[in-house]
């Protein structure tokens, strides 16, 4: 039986040789925010070993409080963009496709963090994910400036040759802080009900679309869970999820990247569909599933608890892909530790897969 992971994928101008996506994983390997030759080689190795689409680690937009880590790569400034151009060229020379994930951490940044320690965090209501007030709410002028920074990042992605762009709207960072009622207490057009809380993301997507034109792929990543608040829910029912997604589709999203900790878990009672499955059913748009693919524990155990993980079979994943519950499969830690994961799976060399070890986090191997 043909492995569905290795069927080509086509949606608009996004043409991929297979269904395997490298998930975005923060590596903090770009001193001063500038990706170097080691970053280009890191991504090239995945492309030459058969990954269909690479989504870069989160790269920060042009705002002084976009990150609290000076080694996270920037997506602004000619030094950083020149570094990203070399990454693009390296991946394309290996036959791969690559999109940057553009990002702002919002109130996840701590006061005094570098770079730009003088810059205060920002958020829709100045509240962090624990409900604590950190700063004053964003003004509409600040919101407009941040939207423009997202749009410029998308334009630069197209200009330097990326194959699309992913907007990070997940995990309790800035865009997700607008989505979530715990962190968005606004009473203007950027707050209120489920649809009102999508307004900021809608304007980000629309501004990006205006800059890149109708044919440049825009991927949007979202999640129910938040960093450190794993039980959070934006939408408790399929009906609410549909209300949440509809404005994002209208704004111009081509593909949804549906972040879960364990891809096999049903999103709602009464159905086996996961978040990517429900999103595809409700929107008709292609979706990417993600969450501990190929490993026997979830990624938070690997990253925050210092645990390794053993390889496990992906038969259930393949069955769901054959049923077209979702379209693409993002692989994180398994690809981080083993650049040849895709080609080994394609060739049936499962006994040669490298188990995940936290030691892999220390290098760009």
mmCIF file of C-alpha atoms in Angstrom:
data_model
loop_
_atom_site.group_PDB
_atom_site.id
_atom_site.type_symbol
_atom_site.label_atom_id
_atom_site.label_comp_id
_atom_site.label_asym_id
_atom_site.label_seq_id
_atom_site.Cartn_x
_atom_site.Cartn_y
_atom_site.Cartn_z
ATOM 1 C CA UNK A 1 0.000 0.000 0.000
ATOM 2 C CA UNK A 2 1.329 3.430 -0.945
ATOM 3 C CA UNK A 3 2.450 5.548 1.999
ATOM 4 C CA UNK A 4 0.171 8.621 1.924
ATOM 5 C CA UNK A 5 2.932 10.748 3.458
ATOM 6 C CA UNK A 6 4.677 10.674 0.097
ATOM 7 C CA UNK A 7 1.837 11.793 -2.131
ATOM 8 C CA UNK A 8 2.403 15.231 -3.682
ATOM 9 C CA UNK A 9 0.371 18.136 -2.317
ATOM 10 C CA UNK A 10 -0.974 21.110 -4.208
ATOM 11 C CA UNK A 11 -2.934 24.103 -2.919
ATOM 12 C CA UNK A 12 -2.811 27.304 -4.904
ATOM 13 C CA UNK A 13 0.824 28.170 -5.492
ATOM 14 C CA UNK A 14 2.037 25.790 -2.767
ATOM 15 C CA UNK A 15 3.287 22.645 -4.500
ATOM 16 C CA UNK A 16 5.023 20.047 -2.341
ATOM 17 C CA UNK A 17 6.606 16.726 -3.224
ATOM 18 C CA UNK A 18 5.128 15.072 -0.129
ATOM 19 C CA UNK A 19 3.032 15.675 2.993
ATOM 20 C CA UNK A 20 5.854 15.969 5.564
ATOM 21 C CA UNK A 21 6.325 19.377 7.178
ATOM 22 C CA UNK A 22 9.165 20.322 9.504
ATOM 23 C CA UNK A 23 7.432 21.897 12.493
ATOM 24 C CA UNK A 24 8.679 25.284 13.750
ATOM 25 C CA UNK A 25 10.949 24.831 16.768
ATOM 26 C CA UNK A 26 12.700 27.655 18.593
ATOM 27 C CA UNK A 27 16.437 26.945 18.605
ATOM 28 C CA UNK A 28 17.936 30.264 19.817
ATOM 29 C CA UNK A 29 20.901 29.707 17.523
ATOM 30 C CA UNK A 30 21.092 33.123 15.859
ATOM 31 C CA UNK A 31 23.281 35.485 17.929
ATOM 32 C CA UNK A 32 22.092 39.049 17.599
ATOM 33 C CA UNK A 33 19.055 37.761 15.760
ATOM 34 C CA UNK A 34 21.007 36.972 12.583
ATOM 35 C CA UNK A 35 20.820 33.412 11.153
ATOM 36 C CA UNK A 36 24.254 32.183 10.133
ATOM 37 C CA UNK A 37 25.664 29.481 7.881
ATOM 38 C CA UNK A 38 24.943 26.873 10.565
ATOM 39 C CA UNK A 39 21.233 27.747 10.415
ATOM 40 C CA UNK A 40 21.227 27.448 6.621
ATOM 41 C CA UNK A 41 22.900 24.047 6.834
ATOM 42 C CA UNK A 42 20.500 22.894 9.556
ATOM 43 C CA UNK A 43 17.500 23.492 7.317
ATOM 44 C CA UNK A 44 19.252 22.293 4.143
ATOM 45 C CA UNK A 45 19.899 18.887 5.730
ATOM 46 C CA UNK A 46 16.158 18.375 6.252
ATOM 47 C CA UNK A 47 15.376 19.431 2.678
ATOM 48 C CA UNK A 48 17.926 17.116 1.109
ATOM 49 C CA UNK A 49 16.557 14.236 3.177
ATOM 50 C CA UNK A 50 13.054 14.538 1.783
ATOM 51 C CA UNK A 51 11.048 16.976 3.938
ATOM 52 C CA UNK A 52 8.297 18.436 1.742
ATOM 53 C CA UNK A 53 7.947 21.789 3.521
ATOM 54 C CA UNK A 54 10.062 23.448 6.185
ATOM 55 C CA UNK A 55 8.466 25.954 8.541
ATOM 56 C CA UNK A 56 11.265 27.895 10.197
ATOM 57 C CA UNK A 57 11.533 28.508 13.886
ATOM 58 C CA UNK A 58 9.633 31.577 15.036
ATOM 59 C CA UNK A 59 11.210 34.737 13.596
ATOM 60 C CA UNK A 60 10.348 38.079 15.123
ATOM 61 C CA UNK A 61 8.727 41.036 13.424
ATOM 62 C CA UNK A 62 10.061 44.587 13.558
ATOM 63 C CA UNK A 63 8.900 45.650 17.010
ATOM 64 C CA UNK A 64 11.250 46.280 19.958
ATOM 65 C CA UNK A 65 9.340 43.962 22.312
ATOM 66 C CA UNK A 66 8.725 41.128 19.843
ATOM 67 C CA UNK A 67 11.000 38.710 21.729
ATOM 68 C CA UNK A 68 12.753 38.295 25.043
ATOM 69 C CA UNK A 69 15.597 36.199 23.616
ATOM 70 C CA UNK A 70 18.460 37.926 21.755
ATOM 71 C CA UNK A 71 19.374 34.651 20.030
ATOM 72 C CA UNK A 72 15.964 34.183 18.389
ATOM 73 C CA UNK A 73 16.250 35.205 14.728
ATOM 74 C CA UNK A 74 14.834 38.500 13.501
ATOM 75 C CA UNK A 75 12.820 38.869 10.323
ATOM 76 C CA UNK A 76 13.784 42.496 9.809
ATOM 77 C CA UNK A 77 16.993 44.384 9.177
ATOM 78 C CA UNK A 78 19.167 43.717 6.157
ATOM 79 C CA UNK A 79 21.699 41.686 8.164
ATOM 80 C CA UNK A 80 19.050 39.203 9.303
ATOM 81 C CA UNK A 81 17.208 39.155 5.960
ATOM 82 C CA UNK A 82 20.488 38.516 4.153
ATOM 83 C CA UNK A 83 21.013 35.542 6.450
ATOM 84 C CA UNK A 84 17.507 34.281 5.657
ATOM 85 C CA UNK A 85 18.161 34.666 1.921
ATOM 86 C CA UNK A 86 21.070 32.257 2.326
ATOM 87 C CA UNK A 87 18.772 29.841 4.165
ATOM 88 C CA UNK A 88 16.227 30.005 1.340
ATOM 89 C CA UNK A 89 18.901 29.430 -1.292
ATOM 90 C CA UNK A 90 20.331 26.451 0.614
ATOM 91 C CA UNK A 91 16.923 24.794 0.975
ATOM 92 C CA UNK A 92 15.947 25.430 -2.644
ATOM 93 C CA UNK A 93 19.282 24.056 -3.877
ATOM 94 C CA UNK A 94 18.412 20.816 -2.062
ATOM 95 C CA UNK A 95 14.990 20.682 -3.722
ATOM 96 C CA UNK A 96 13.008 21.784 -0.679
ATOM 97 C CA UNK A 97 10.320 24.358 0.065
ATOM 98 C CA UNK A 98 10.474 26.722 3.036
ATOM 99 C CA UNK A 99 8.315 29.367 4.719
ATOM 100 C CA UNK A 100 9.197 31.593 7.700
ATOM 101 C CA UNK A 101 7.022 31.717 10.795
ATOM 102 C CA UNK A 102 6.552 35.368 11.799
ATOM 103 C CA UNK A 103 5.988 36.036 15.461
ATOM 104 C CA UNK A 104 5.512 38.452 18.358
ATOM 105 C CA UNK A 105 5.502 37.071 21.910
ATOM 106 C CA UNK A 106 3.316 39.818 23.444
ATOM 107 C CA UNK A 107 3.189 39.767 27.242
ATOM 108 C CA UNK A 108 5.146 36.527 27.344
ATOM 109 C CA UNK A 109 8.163 38.840 27.281
ATOM 110 C CA UNK A 110 9.318 39.869 30.765
ATOM 111 C CA UNK A 111 10.051 43.476 31.668
ATOM 112 C CA UNK A 112 13.776 44.114 31.208
ATOM 113 C CA UNK A 113 14.378 41.209 28.836
ATOM 114 C CA UNK A 114 16.980 41.528 26.088
ATOM 115 C CA UNK A 115 17.185 42.614 23.394
ATOM 116 C CA UNK A 116 15.919 46.153 23.963
ATOM 117 C CA UNK A 117 15.567 45.914 27.763
ATOM 118 C CA UNK A 118 13.948 49.359 27.816
ATOM 119 C CA UNK A 119 11.001 48.132 25.700
ATOM 120 C CA UNK A 120 7.914 47.141 27.663
ATOM 121 C CA UNK A 121 5.903 44.045 26.703
ATOM 122 C CA UNK A 122 2.651 44.619 24.833
ATOM 123 C CA UNK A 123 -0.687 42.856 24.868
ATOM 124 C CA UNK A 124 -4.339 43.518 24.073
ATOM 125 C CA UNK A 125 -5.173 44.227 27.718
ATOM 126 C CA UNK A 126 -1.675 44.250 29.199
ATOM 127 C CA UNK A 127 -2.443 40.925 30.909
ATOM 128 C CA UNK A 128 -0.282 37.799 30.785
ATOM 129 C CA UNK A 129 -1.644 34.265 30.345
ATOM 130 C CA UNK A 130 -1.979 33.877 34.114
ATOM 131 C CA UNK A 131 -4.361 36.849 34.241
ATOM 132 C CA UNK A 132 -1.803 39.173 35.836
ATOM 133 C CA UNK A 133 -1.579 42.794 34.704
ATOM 134 C CA UNK A 134 1.870 43.542 33.260
ATOM 135 C CA UNK A 135 1.452 46.797 31.292
ATOM 136 C CA UNK A 136 -1.267 49.093 30.004
ATOM 137 C CA UNK A 137 -3.456 47.813 27.137
ATOM 138 C CA UNK A 138 -2.251 48.447 23.587
ATOM 139 C CA UNK A 139 -3.554 51.628 21.999
ATOM 140 C CA UNK A 140 -5.099 51.511 18.544
ATOM 141 C CA UNK A 141 -2.006 53.324 17.261
ATOM 142 C CA UNK A 142 0.222 50.594 18.696
ATOM 143 C CA UNK A 143 -2.021 47.934 17.187
ATOM 144 C CA UNK A 144 -1.764 49.569 13.756
ATOM 145 C CA UNK A 145 2.037 49.704 13.998
ATOM 146 C CA UNK A 146 2.287 46.018 14.887
ATOM 147 C CA UNK A 147 -0.062 45.042 12.051
ATOM 148 C CA UNK A 148 2.176 47.002 9.659
ATOM 149 C CA UNK A 149 5.226 45.153 10.994
ATOM 150 C CA UNK A 150 3.601 41.772 10.304
ATOM 151 C CA UNK A 151 2.734 42.915 6.787
ATOM 152 C CA UNK A 152 6.282 44.094 6.129
ATOM 153 C CA UNK A 153 7.643 40.731 7.279
ATOM 154 C CA UNK A 154 5.319 38.936 4.865
ATOM 155 C CA UNK A 155 6.402 41.247 2.040
ATOM 156 C CA UNK A 156 10.054 40.596 2.849
ATOM 157 C CA UNK A 157 9.426 36.837 2.869
ATOM 158 C CA UNK A 158 8.147 37.075 -0.683
ATOM 159 C CA UNK A 159 10.907 39.459 -1.752
ATOM 160 C CA UNK A 160 13.763 37.204 -0.659
ATOM 161 C CA UNK A 161 12.293 34.076 -2.190
ATOM 162 C CA UNK A 162 10.404 32.143 0.480
ATOM 163 C CA UNK A 163 7.587 29.879 -0.717
ATOM 164 C CA UNK A 164 4.940 31.387 1.573
ATOM 165 C CA UNK A 165 4.638 32.677 5.129
ATOM 166 C CA UNK A 166 3.225 31.316 8.376
ATOM 167 C CA UNK A 167 1.657 33.703 10.897
ATOM 168 C CA UNK A 168 2.089 32.464 14.486
ATOM 169 C CA UNK A 169 -1.279 32.803 16.190
ATOM 170 C CA UNK A 170 -0.873 30.046 18.780
ATOM 171 C CA UNK A 171 0.407 29.129 22.259
ATOM 172 C CA UNK A 172 -0.507 32.266 24.169
ATOM 173 C CA UNK A 173 1.672 34.707 22.222
ATOM 174 C CA UNK A 174 0.485 38.107 20.975
ATOM 175 C CA UNK A 175 -2.124 37.155 18.386
ATOM 176 C CA UNK A 176 -3.432 34.380 20.625
ATOM 177 C CA UNK A 177 -3.657 36.868 23.510
ATOM 178 C CA UNK A 178 -6.220 38.736 21.414
ATOM 179 C CA UNK A 179 -8.100 35.482 20.766
ATOM 180 C CA UNK A 180 -8.358 34.327 24.383
ATOM 181 C CA UNK A 181 -10.941 35.863 26.695
ATOM 182 C CA UNK A 182 -8.603 35.547 29.704
ATOM 183 C CA UNK A 183 -6.051 37.886 28.119
ATOM 184 C CA UNK A 184 -8.380 40.063 26.042
ATOM 185 C CA UNK A 185 -10.697 42.215 28.150
ATOM 186 C CA UNK A 186 -11.067 44.960 25.547
ATOM 187 C CA UNK A 187 -14.411 46.588 24.919
ATOM 188 C CA UNK A 188 -13.545 48.144 21.545
ATOM 189 C CA UNK A 189 -13.628 46.433 18.138
ATOM 190 C CA UNK A 190 -10.646 44.230 19.104
ATOM 191 C CA UNK A 191 -12.488 42.563 22.002
ATOM 192 C CA UNK A 192 -15.856 41.277 23.070
ATOM 193 C CA UNK A 193 -17.257 38.047 21.667
ATOM 194 C CA UNK A 194 -15.445 35.292 19.778
ATOM 195 C CA UNK A 195 -15.650 37.128 16.456
ATOM 196 C CA UNK A 196 -14.569 40.441 17.980
ATOM 197 C CA UNK A 197 -11.489 38.804 19.457
ATOM 198 C CA UNK A 198 -10.431 37.637 15.985
ATOM 199 C CA UNK A 199 -10.329 41.230 14.671
ATOM 200 C CA UNK A 200 -6.613 41.785 15.314
ATOM 201 C CA UNK A 201 -5.655 38.538 13.544
ATOM 202 C CA UNK A 202 -8.025 39.352 10.689
ATOM 203 C CA UNK A 203 -6.349 42.727 10.176
ATOM 204 C CA UNK A 204 -2.892 41.110 10.339
ATOM 205 C CA UNK A 205 -3.880 38.540 7.697
ATOM 206 C CA UNK A 206 -5.536 41.159 5.488
ATOM 207 C CA UNK A 207 -2.488 43.439 5.698
ATOM 208 C CA UNK A 208 -0.164 40.546 4.828
ATOM 209 C CA UNK A 209 -2.402 39.527 1.921
ATOM 210 C CA UNK A 210 -2.422 43.077 0.579
ATOM 211 C CA UNK A 211 1.392 43.128 0.616
ATOM 212 C CA UNK A 212 2.002 39.698 -0.966
ATOM 213 C CA UNK A 213 -0.849 39.506 -3.459
ATOM 214 C CA UNK A 214 -3.467 36.818 -4.032
ATOM 215 C CA UNK A 215 -1.184 33.916 -4.930
ATOM 216 C CA UNK A 216 1.437 33.875 -2.164
ATOM 217 C CA UNK A 217 0.533 31.139 0.367
ATOM 218 C CA UNK A 218 -0.424 32.295 3.858
ATOM 219 C CA UNK A 219 -0.435 29.621 6.569
ATOM 220 C CA UNK A 220 -1.968 30.438 9.944
ATOM 221 C CA UNK A 221 -0.998 28.532 13.089
ATOM 222 C CA UNK A 222 -3.395 28.410 16.011
ATOM 223 C CA UNK A 223 -3.951 26.296 19.098
ATOM 224 C CA UNK A 224 -6.463 25.792 21.854
ATOM 225 C CA UNK A 225 -3.766 25.269 24.518
ATOM 226 C CA UNK A 226 -1.362 27.932 25.776
ATOM 227 C CA UNK A 227 2.204 27.619 27.019
ATOM 228 C CA UNK A 228 1.880 26.571 30.689
ATOM 229 C CA UNK A 229 -1.940 26.474 30.427
ATOM 230 C CA UNK A 230 -2.434 23.225 28.577
ATOM 231 C CA UNK A 231 -6.147 22.848 29.314
ATOM 232 C CA UNK A 232 -7.138 26.200 27.800
ATOM 233 C CA UNK A 233 -9.818 26.255 25.126
ATOM 234 C CA UNK A 234 -10.621 29.034 22.684
ATOM 235 C CA UNK A 235 -13.636 27.062 21.514
ATOM 236 C CA UNK A 236 -15.445 24.512 23.679
ATOM 237 C CA UNK A 237 -17.654 23.236 20.833
ATOM 238 C CA UNK A 238 -17.426 22.729 17.070
ATOM 239 C CA UNK A 239 -19.950 25.539 16.620
ATOM 240 C CA UNK A 240 -17.712 28.017 18.449
ATOM 241 C CA UNK A 241 -14.678 26.778 16.535
ATOM 242 C CA UNK A 242 -16.550 27.489 13.320
ATOM 243 C CA UNK A 243 -17.326 31.029 14.498
ATOM 244 C CA UNK A 244 -13.645 31.531 15.317
ATOM 245 C CA UNK A 245 -12.334 30.212 12.006
ATOM 246 C CA UNK A 246 -14.750 31.867 9.591
ATOM 247 C CA UNK A 247 -13.292 35.424 9.832
ATOM 248 C CA UNK A 248 -9.762 34.050 9.382
ATOM 249 C CA UNK A 249 -10.791 32.237 6.209
ATOM 250 C CA UNK A 250 -12.479 35.380 4.922
ATOM 251 C CA UNK A 251 -9.324 37.386 5.642
ATOM 252 C CA UNK A 252 -7.230 35.179 3.367
ATOM 253 C CA UNK A 253 -5.758 32.116 5.118
ATOM 254 C CA UNK A 254 -4.803 29.356 2.653
ATOM 255 C CA UNK A 255 -3.741 26.620 5.098
ATOM 256 C CA UNK A 256 -4.365 26.170 8.836
ATOM 257 C CA UNK A 257 -1.608 24.719 11.031
ATOM 258 C CA UNK A 258 -3.504 23.231 13.968
ATOM 259 C CA UNK A 259 -1.239 22.862 16.980
ATOM 260 C CA UNK A 260 -1.989 20.098 19.469
ATOM 261 C CA UNK A 261 0.246 18.305 21.948
ATOM 262 C CA UNK A 262 -0.871 14.825 20.797
ATOM 263 C CA UNK A 263 -2.264 14.514 17.292
ATOM 264 C CA UNK A 264 -4.280 11.379 18.107
ATOM 265 C CA UNK A 265 -6.516 12.997 20.719
ATOM 266 C CA UNK A 266 -10.104 13.912 19.714
ATOM 267 C CA UNK A 267 -10.831 17.621 19.943
ATOM 268 C CA UNK A 268 -14.492 17.329 20.966
ATOM 269 C CA UNK A 269 -16.636 14.613 22.504
ATOM 270 C CA UNK A 270 -18.603 12.446 20.100
ATOM 271 C CA UNK A 271 -16.054 12.481 17.267
ATOM 272 C CA UNK A 272 -12.594 11.054 16.628
ATOM 273 C CA UNK A 273 -11.560 14.131 14.635
ATOM 274 C CA UNK A 274 -8.583 16.037 15.996
ATOM 275 C CA UNK A 275 -8.236 19.825 15.764
ATOM 276 C CA UNK A 276 -6.894 19.680 12.211
ATOM 277 C CA UNK A 277 -9.738 17.355 11.237
ATOM 278 C CA UNK A 278 -12.396 19.659 12.643
ATOM 279 C CA UNK A 279 -10.755 22.710 11.086
ATOM 280 C CA UNK A 280 -10.742 21.110 7.641
ATOM 281 C CA UNK A 281 -14.363 19.966 8.050
ATOM 282 C CA UNK A 282 -15.541 23.427 9.122
ATOM 283 C CA UNK A 283 -13.569 25.539 6.643
ATOM 284 C CA UNK A 284 -12.812 23.314 3.658
ATOM 285 C CA UNK A 285 -9.243 24.586 3.831
ATOM 286 C CA UNK A 286 -6.174 22.303 3.854
ATOM 287 C CA UNK A 287 -4.819 21.631 7.329
ATOM 288 C CA UNK A 288 -1.562 20.577 8.953
ATOM 289 C CA UNK A 289 -1.719 18.266 11.961
ATOM 290 C CA UNK A 290 1.042 18.194 14.556
ATOM 291 C CA UNK A 291 1.750 16.790 17.996
ATOM 292 C CA UNK A 292 4.266 14.117 19.019
ATOM 293 C CA UNK A 293 4.332 12.467 15.593
ATOM 294 C CA UNK A 294 6.480 9.318 15.636
ATOM 295 C CA UNK A 295 7.319 9.545 19.342
ATOM 296 C CA UNK A 296 5.924 7.937 22.472
ATOM 297 C CA UNK A 297 5.503 11.039 24.639
ATOM 298 C CA UNK A 298 4.364 14.599 24.078
ATOM 299 C CA UNK A 299 6.759 17.391 23.293
ATOM 300 C CA UNK A 300 6.407 19.207 26.604
ATOM 301 C CA UNK A 301 7.998 16.215 28.309
ATOM 302 C CA UNK A 302 10.936 16.480 25.950
ATOM 303 C CA UNK A 303 11.453 20.213 26.148
ATOM 304 C CA UNK A 304 10.434 21.219 29.661
ATOM 305 C CA UNK A 305 11.008 18.070 31.684
ATOM 306 C CA UNK A 306 14.254 17.029 30.041
ATOM 307 C CA UNK A 307 12.933 13.659 28.899
ATOM 308 C CA UNK A 308 13.898 11.788 25.775
ATOM 309 C CA UNK A 309 11.437 9.832 23.670
ATOM 310 C CA UNK A 310 11.406 6.521 21.849
ATOM 311 C CA UNK A 311 10.192 6.081 18.300
ATOM 312 C CA UNK A 312 6.748 4.604 17.810
ATOM 313 C CA UNK A 313 4.841 3.461 14.743
ATOM 314 C CA UNK A 314 2.768 5.911 12.727
ATOM 315 C CA UNK A 315 0.148 3.484 11.403
ATOM 316 C CA UNK A 316 -2.721 5.402 13.026
ATOM 317 C CA UNK A 317 -1.450 8.663 11.559
ATOM 318 C CA UNK A 318 -1.281 7.126 8.091
ATOM 319 C CA UNK A 319 -4.829 5.784 8.378
ATOM 320 C CA UNK A 320 -6.119 9.257 9.203
ATOM 321 C CA UNK A 321 -4.133 10.783 6.357
ATOM 322 C CA UNK A 322 -5.612 8.219 3.934
ATOM 323 C CA UNK A 323 -9.074 9.206 5.118
ATOM 324 C CA UNK A 324 -8.118 12.830 4.357
ATOM 325 C CA UNK A 325 -8.908 13.985 7.892
ATOM 326 C CA UNK A 326 -6.029 16.429 7.326
ATOM 327 C CA UNK A 327 -3.612 17.112 4.486
ATOM 328 C CA UNK A 328 -0.124 17.623 5.886
ATOM 329 C CA UNK A 329 1.789 16.291 8.891
ATOM 330 C CA UNK A 330 4.232 18.429 10.862
ATOM 331 C CA UNK A 331 7.078 16.577 12.564
ATOM 332 C CA UNK A 332 9.024 18.258 15.342
ATOM 333 C CA UNK A 333 11.411 16.500 17.716
ATOM 334 C CA UNK A 334 11.755 13.408 15.523
ATOM 335 C CA UNK A 335 13.138 15.629 12.727
ATOM 336 C CA UNK A 336 15.164 17.754 15.099
ATOM 337 C CA UNK A 337 17.198 14.759 16.252
ATOM 338 C CA UNK A 338 17.222 12.910 12.908
ATOM 339 C CA UNK A 339 17.530 15.021 9.730
ATOM 340 C CA UNK A 340 16.993 11.845 7.673
ATOM 341 C CA UNK A 341 13.684 10.924 9.359
ATOM 342 C CA UNK A 342 11.633 11.424 6.185
ATOM 343 C CA UNK A 343 13.833 9.384 3.884
ATOM 344 C CA UNK A 344 14.159 6.585 6.447
ATOM 345 C CA UNK A 345 10.367 6.406 6.772
ATOM 346 C CA UNK A 346 9.969 6.435 2.985
ATOM 347 C CA UNK A 347 12.459 3.588 2.583
ATOM 348 C CA UNK A 348 11.044 1.557 5.466
ATOM 349 C CA UNK A 349 14.227 1.837 7.534
ATOM 350 C CA UNK A 350 12.341 2.365 10.761
ATOM 351 C CA UNK A 351 14.921 0.467 12.787
ATOM 352 C CA UNK A 352 17.452 3.156 11.840
ATOM 353 C CA UNK A 353 15.429 6.066 13.236
ATOM 354 C CA UNK A 354 17.275 7.949 15.984
ATOM 355 C CA UNK A 355 15.353 8.240 19.290
ATOM 356 C CA UNK A 356 14.890 11.756 20.612
ATOM 357 C CA UNK A 357 17.310 12.883 23.290
ATOM 358 C CA UNK A 358 17.343 16.282 24.954
ATOM 359 C CA UNK A 359 21.033 16.489 24.048
ATOM 360 C CA UNK A 360 19.839 17.286 20.515
ATOM 361 C CA UNK A 361 18.502 20.613 21.801
ATOM 362 C CA UNK A 362 22.022 21.890 22.415
ATOM 363 C CA UNK A 363 23.121 21.880 18.779
ATOM 364 C CA UNK A 364 21.894 22.671 15.278
ATOM 365 C CA UNK A 365 22.661 19.197 13.966
#
